[in-house]
Amino acid sequence: MEMDFLPVLANWPMLLKGLVLTVVLTGIALPLGMLLGVACAWARLHGGPLLRTVVASYVEVFRNTPFIIQLFFLFFGLPSLGLRMSPETASILAMTLNLGAYACEQVRAGIEATPRGQIEAAQCLALNRWQIFARVVLPPSLGRVWPALTGQMIIVMLGSAVCSQISTEEISYAANLISSRTFRSFESYIVVTLSYLLLAVLLRQALNWLGPRFVFGQRRA
């Protein structure tokens, strides 16, 4: 088989638009998902019985169902209840909820590993409950589980490829469209595979740089 990438690369504006949208979806969903995960981890450890039950149910549902089903439920199911949203909004919401569920359990594991002595020392300094959590417990807890969180965030970014199924025009959507127009499927998916590989490597590098500096405040030597 003779490969010809020129027909695929000739559609570079479409590929670039898809790549940019993938970055935008990821850039919005990851911070929101992390905030949701931290909030849910706190709720599971310190919330009342009803709140813990609600959060635990949310975590179990989203950790034990396929991402594409979650996406379809939000985009195709909720309109029956009068809740309509654009493909981009549904994609961001699905990615956020999915990451939040996984991050909740990972952050909770980090929090539960906090030595009791650190909390008692903070109480001796007259810090309130919120200050203890935000300043003493959470930063080192995130540091303990940051590699796992990094991997999960990359998985969510790669999972954005599924969003093409609801016509979100990210990079896999662009590859599908170019493939159907040029009949160069193999070349199209080589290009999109390399694009995702590049995004994953760059995202990992960015998270490894951001984490110690801005998330859990421990600079690496």
Tab-separated table of C-alpha atoms in Angstrom:
chain	number	residue	atom	x	y	z
A	1	MET	CA	0.000	0.000	0.000
A	2	GLU	CA	1.335	3.402	-0.957
A	3	MET	CA	0.814	6.032	1.693
A	4	ASP	CA	0.109	9.622	0.771
A	5	PHE	CA	-0.153	12.178	3.561
A	6	LEU	CA	-0.569	15.204	1.297
A	7	PRO	CA	-4.394	14.987	1.015
A	8	VAL	CA	-4.602	14.719	4.801
A	9	LEU	CA	-2.146	17.514	5.569
A	10	ALA	CA	-3.851	19.726	2.989
A	11	ASN	CA	-6.703	19.899	5.514
A	12	TRP	CA	-4.420	21.341	8.162
A	13	PRO	CA	-6.845	24.168	9.115
A	14	MET	CA	-9.415	21.546	10.129
A	15	LEU	CA	-6.791	19.556	12.037
A	16	LEU	CA	-5.546	22.699	13.775
A	17	LYS	CA	-9.076	23.708	14.743
A	18	GLY	CA	-9.683	20.245	16.180
A	19	LEU	CA	-6.391	20.311	18.050
A	20	VAL	CA	-7.172	23.713	19.554
A	21	LEU	CA	-10.637	22.590	20.648
A	22	THR	CA	-9.161	19.474	22.265
A	23	VAL	CA	-6.772	21.690	24.222
A	24	VAL	CA	-9.606	24.023	25.219
A	25	LEU	CA	-11.839	21.176	26.405
A	26	THR	CA	-8.959	19.743	28.405
A	27	GLY	CA	-7.905	23.111	29.806
A	28	ILE	CA	-11.402	23.765	31.152
A	29	ALA	CA	-12.351	20.272	32.308
A	30	LEU	CA	-9.173	19.375	34.199
A	31	PRO	CA	-9.191	22.250	36.736
A	32	LEU	CA	-12.941	21.891	37.252
A	33	GLY	CA	-12.612	18.136	37.680
A	34	MET	CA	-9.808	18.534	40.203
A	35	LEU	CA	-11.799	21.080	42.225
A	36	LEU	CA	-14.780	18.739	42.171
A	37	GLY	CA	-12.597	15.821	43.231
A	38	VAL	CA	-11.148	17.744	46.196
A	39	ALA	CA	-14.603	18.921	47.276
A	40	CYS	CA	-15.978	15.386	47.065
A	41	ALA	CA	-13.005	13.967	48.972
A	42	TRP	CA	-13.659	16.462	51.775
A	43	ALA	CA	-17.369	15.602	51.735
A	44	ARG	CA	-16.688	11.872	52.006
A	45	LEU	CA	-14.414	12.414	55.001
A	46	HIS	CA	-16.088	15.277	56.843
A	47	GLY	CA	-19.619	15.641	55.471
A	48	GLY	CA	-22.839	14.532	57.110
A	49	PRO	CA	-24.361	11.107	56.458
A	50	LEU	CA	-26.620	12.321	53.642
A	51	LEU	CA	-23.834	14.216	51.884
A	52	ARG	CA	-21.466	11.256	52.159
A	53	THR	CA	-24.106	8.964	50.686
A	54	VAL	CA	-24.802	11.300	47.757
A	55	VAL	CA	-21.103	11.759	46.968
A	56	ALA	CA	-20.366	8.039	47.314
A	57	SER	CA	-23.219	7.248	44.919
A	58	TYR	CA	-21.899	9.769	42.390
A	59	VAL	CA	-18.397	8.314	42.612
A	60	GLU	CA	-19.594	4.734	42.188
A	61	VAL	CA	-21.797	5.575	39.205
A	62	PHE	CA	-19.106	7.478	37.306
A	63	ARG	CA	-16.282	5.067	38.137
A	64	ASN	CA	-18.262	2.016	37.075
A	65	THR	CA	-19.877	3.143	33.832
A	66	PRO	CA	-18.258	3.838	30.428
A	67	PHE	CA	-17.378	7.442	29.649
A	68	ILE	CA	-19.299	7.289	26.374
A	69	ILE	CA	-22.496	6.330	28.240
A	70	GLN	CA	-22.023	9.269	30.599
A	71	LEU	CA	-21.536	11.551	27.612
A	72	PHE	CA	-24.615	10.208	25.809
A	73	PHE	CA	-26.722	10.527	28.950
A	74	LEU	CA	-25.805	14.199	29.328
A	75	PHE	CA	-26.220	15.088	25.654
A	76	PHE	CA	-29.078	12.833	24.537
A	77	GLY	CA	-30.776	11.949	27.821
A	78	LEU	CA	-31.060	15.244	29.669
A	79	PRO	CA	-32.986	17.011	26.834
A	80	SER	CA	-35.938	14.764	27.727
A	81	LEU	CA	-35.936	16.618	31.062
A	82	GLY	CA	-35.681	19.969	29.307
A	83	LEU	CA	-31.938	20.378	29.845
A	84	ARG	CA	-30.280	20.999	26.501
A	85	MET	CA	-26.655	21.884	25.983
A	86	SER	CA	-24.207	22.284	23.148
A	87	PRO	CA	-21.837	19.432	22.248
A	88	GLU	CA	-18.932	21.403	23.700
A	89	THR	CA	-20.730	22.056	26.994
A	90	ALA	CA	-21.794	18.417	27.294
A	91	SER	CA	-18.216	17.315	26.579
A	92	ILE	CA	-16.749	19.594	29.251
A	93	LEU	CA	-19.380	18.532	31.792
A	94	ALA	CA	-18.846	14.826	31.096
A	95	MET	CA	-15.052	15.142	31.322
A	96	THR	CA	-15.344	17.160	34.539
A	97	LEU	CA	-17.700	14.714	36.234
A	98	ASN	CA	-15.624	11.737	35.136
A	99	LEU	CA	-12.367	13.200	36.417
A	100	GLY	CA	-14.039	14.400	39.621
A	101	ALA	CA	-15.146	10.892	40.527
A	102	TYR	CA	-11.693	9.358	40.069
A	103	ALA	CA	-9.864	12.305	41.641
A	104	CYS	CA	-12.161	12.098	44.673
A	105	GLU	CA	-10.918	8.648	45.630
A	106	GLN	CA	-7.294	9.425	44.848
A	107	VAL	CA	-7.323	12.635	46.891
A	108	ARG	CA	-9.175	10.885	49.712
A	109	ALA	CA	-6.447	8.254	49.848
A	110	GLY	CA	-3.843	11.002	50.112
A	111	ILE	CA	-5.758	12.768	52.874
A	112	GLU	CA	-6.213	9.588	54.897
A	113	ALA	CA	-2.436	9.071	54.802
A	114	THR	CA	-1.855	12.380	56.621
A	115	PRO	CA	-0.086	11.762	59.970
A	116	ARG	CA	-2.327	12.587	62.911
A	117	GLY	CA	0.511	14.538	64.495
A	118	GLN	CA	0.398	17.169	61.735
A	119	ILE	CA	-3.280	17.826	62.389
A	120	GLU	CA	-2.754	18.008	66.153
A	121	ALA	CA	0.123	20.455	65.676
A	122	ALA	CA	-2.106	22.654	63.518
A	123	GLN	CA	-4.816	22.559	66.173
A	124	CYS	CA	-2.277	23.681	68.758
A	125	LEU	CA	-1.593	26.711	66.553
A	126	ALA	CA	-5.296	27.608	66.803
A	127	LEU	CA	-5.996	27.012	63.118
A	128	ASN	CA	-9.643	26.454	62.304
A	129	ARG	CA	-10.987	23.397	60.502
A	130	TRP	CA	-10.821	24.986	57.045
A	131	GLN	CA	-7.304	26.336	57.551
A	132	ILE	CA	-6.089	22.930	58.706
A	133	PHE	CA	-7.555	21.271	55.628
A	134	ALA	CA	-6.400	23.881	53.098
A	135	ARG	CA	-2.938	24.594	54.486
A	136	VAL	CA	-1.836	21.510	56.398
A	137	VAL	CA	-3.700	18.491	55.048
A	138	LEU	CA	-4.449	19.114	51.375
A	139	PRO	CA	-1.072	20.237	49.879
A	140	PRO	CA	0.986	17.232	51.066
A	141	SER	CA	-1.954	14.933	50.309
A	142	LEU	CA	-1.952	16.087	46.697
A	143	GLY	CA	1.798	15.616	46.604
A	144	ARG	CA	1.412	11.974	47.636
A	145	VAL	CA	-1.054	11.157	44.874
A	146	TRP	CA	0.049	13.590	42.172
A	147	PRO	CA	1.536	10.904	39.866
A	148	ALA	CA	-1.781	9.030	39.946
A	149	LEU	CA	-3.738	12.233	39.383
A	150	THR	CA	-1.469	13.127	36.474
A	151	GLY	CA	-2.145	9.788	34.843
A	152	GLN	CA	-5.885	10.180	35.365
A	153	MET	CA	-5.906	13.663	33.846
A	154	ILE	CA	-4.090	12.361	30.771
A	155	ILE	CA	-6.668	9.578	30.469
A	156	VAL	CA	-9.463	12.158	30.565
A	157	MET	CA	-7.721	14.212	27.880
A	158	LEU	CA	-7.376	11.149	25.662
A	159	GLY	CA	-10.996	10.272	26.401
A	160	SER	CA	-12.051	13.524	24.767
A	161	ALA	CA	-11.751	11.609	21.475
A	162	VAL	CA	-15.109	10.027	22.329
A	163	CYS	CA	-16.701	13.475	22.258
A	164	SER	CA	-16.647	13.343	18.472
A	165	GLN	CA	-19.620	10.966	18.798
A	166	ILE	CA	-21.829	13.925	19.739
A	167	SER	CA	-20.347	16.135	16.998
A	168	THR	CA	-17.841	17.966	19.163
A	169	GLU	CA	-15.363	19.135	16.546
A	170	GLU	CA	-12.190	18.117	18.332
A	171	ILE	CA	-9.249	16.460	16.624
A	172	SER	CA	-10.670	12.943	16.264
A	173	TYR	CA	-13.800	14.469	14.691
A	174	ALA	CA	-11.539	16.263	12.219
A	175	ALA	CA	-9.693	13.008	11.463
A	176	ASN	CA	-12.973	11.169	10.815
A	177	LEU	CA	-14.157	13.909	8.481
A	178	ILE	CA	-10.870	14.089	6.578
A	179	SER	CA	-10.819	10.310	6.272
A	180	SER	CA	-14.296	10.261	4.736
A	181	ARG	CA	-13.401	13.027	2.284
A	182	THR	CA	-9.974	11.838	1.170
A	183	PHE	CA	-10.362	8.055	1.606
A	184	ARG	CA	-7.004	8.142	3.379
A	185	SER	CA	-8.047	6.532	6.652
A	186	PHE	CA	-4.673	5.075	7.555
A	187	GLU	CA	-2.850	8.351	7.037
A	188	SER	CA	-5.570	10.334	8.842
A	189	TYR	CA	-5.372	8.193	11.939
A	190	ILE	CA	-1.589	8.190	11.952
A	191	VAL	CA	-1.735	11.981	12.090
A	192	VAL	CA	-4.332	12.014	14.865
A	193	THR	CA	-2.443	9.337	16.826
A	194	LEU	CA	0.737	11.398	16.728
A	195	SER	CA	-1.276	14.462	17.749
A	196	TYR	CA	-2.658	12.724	20.831
A	197	LEU	CA	0.777	11.375	21.674
A	198	LEU	CA	2.219	14.888	21.504
A	199	LEU	CA	-0.623	16.290	23.633
A	200	ALA	CA	-0.166	13.559	26.248
A	201	VAL	CA	3.585	14.141	26.513
A	202	LEU	CA	3.167	17.912	26.761
A	203	LEU	CA	0.369	17.602	29.317
A	204	ARG	CA	2.438	15.275	31.481
A	205	GLN	CA	5.384	17.657	31.349
A	206	ALA	CA	3.143	20.608	32.207
A	207	LEU	CA	1.548	18.798	35.158
A	208	ASN	CA	4.914	17.619	36.459
A	209	TRP	CA	6.085	21.236	36.352
A	210	LEU	CA	2.929	22.828	37.758
A	211	GLY	CA	2.298	20.389	40.581
A	212	PRO	CA	5.345	21.046	42.781
A	213	ARG	CA	5.179	24.804	42.184
A	214	PHE	CA	1.513	25.702	42.443
A	215	VAL	CA	-0.494	22.705	43.673
A	216	PHE	CA	1.329	21.217	46.638
A	217	GLY	CA	4.147	23.747	46.961
A	218	GLN	CA	7.168	21.479	47.040
A	219	ARG	CA	9.841	22.411	44.528
A	220	ARG	CA	11.827	19.527	43.203
A	221	ALA	CA	15.588	19.641	43.274
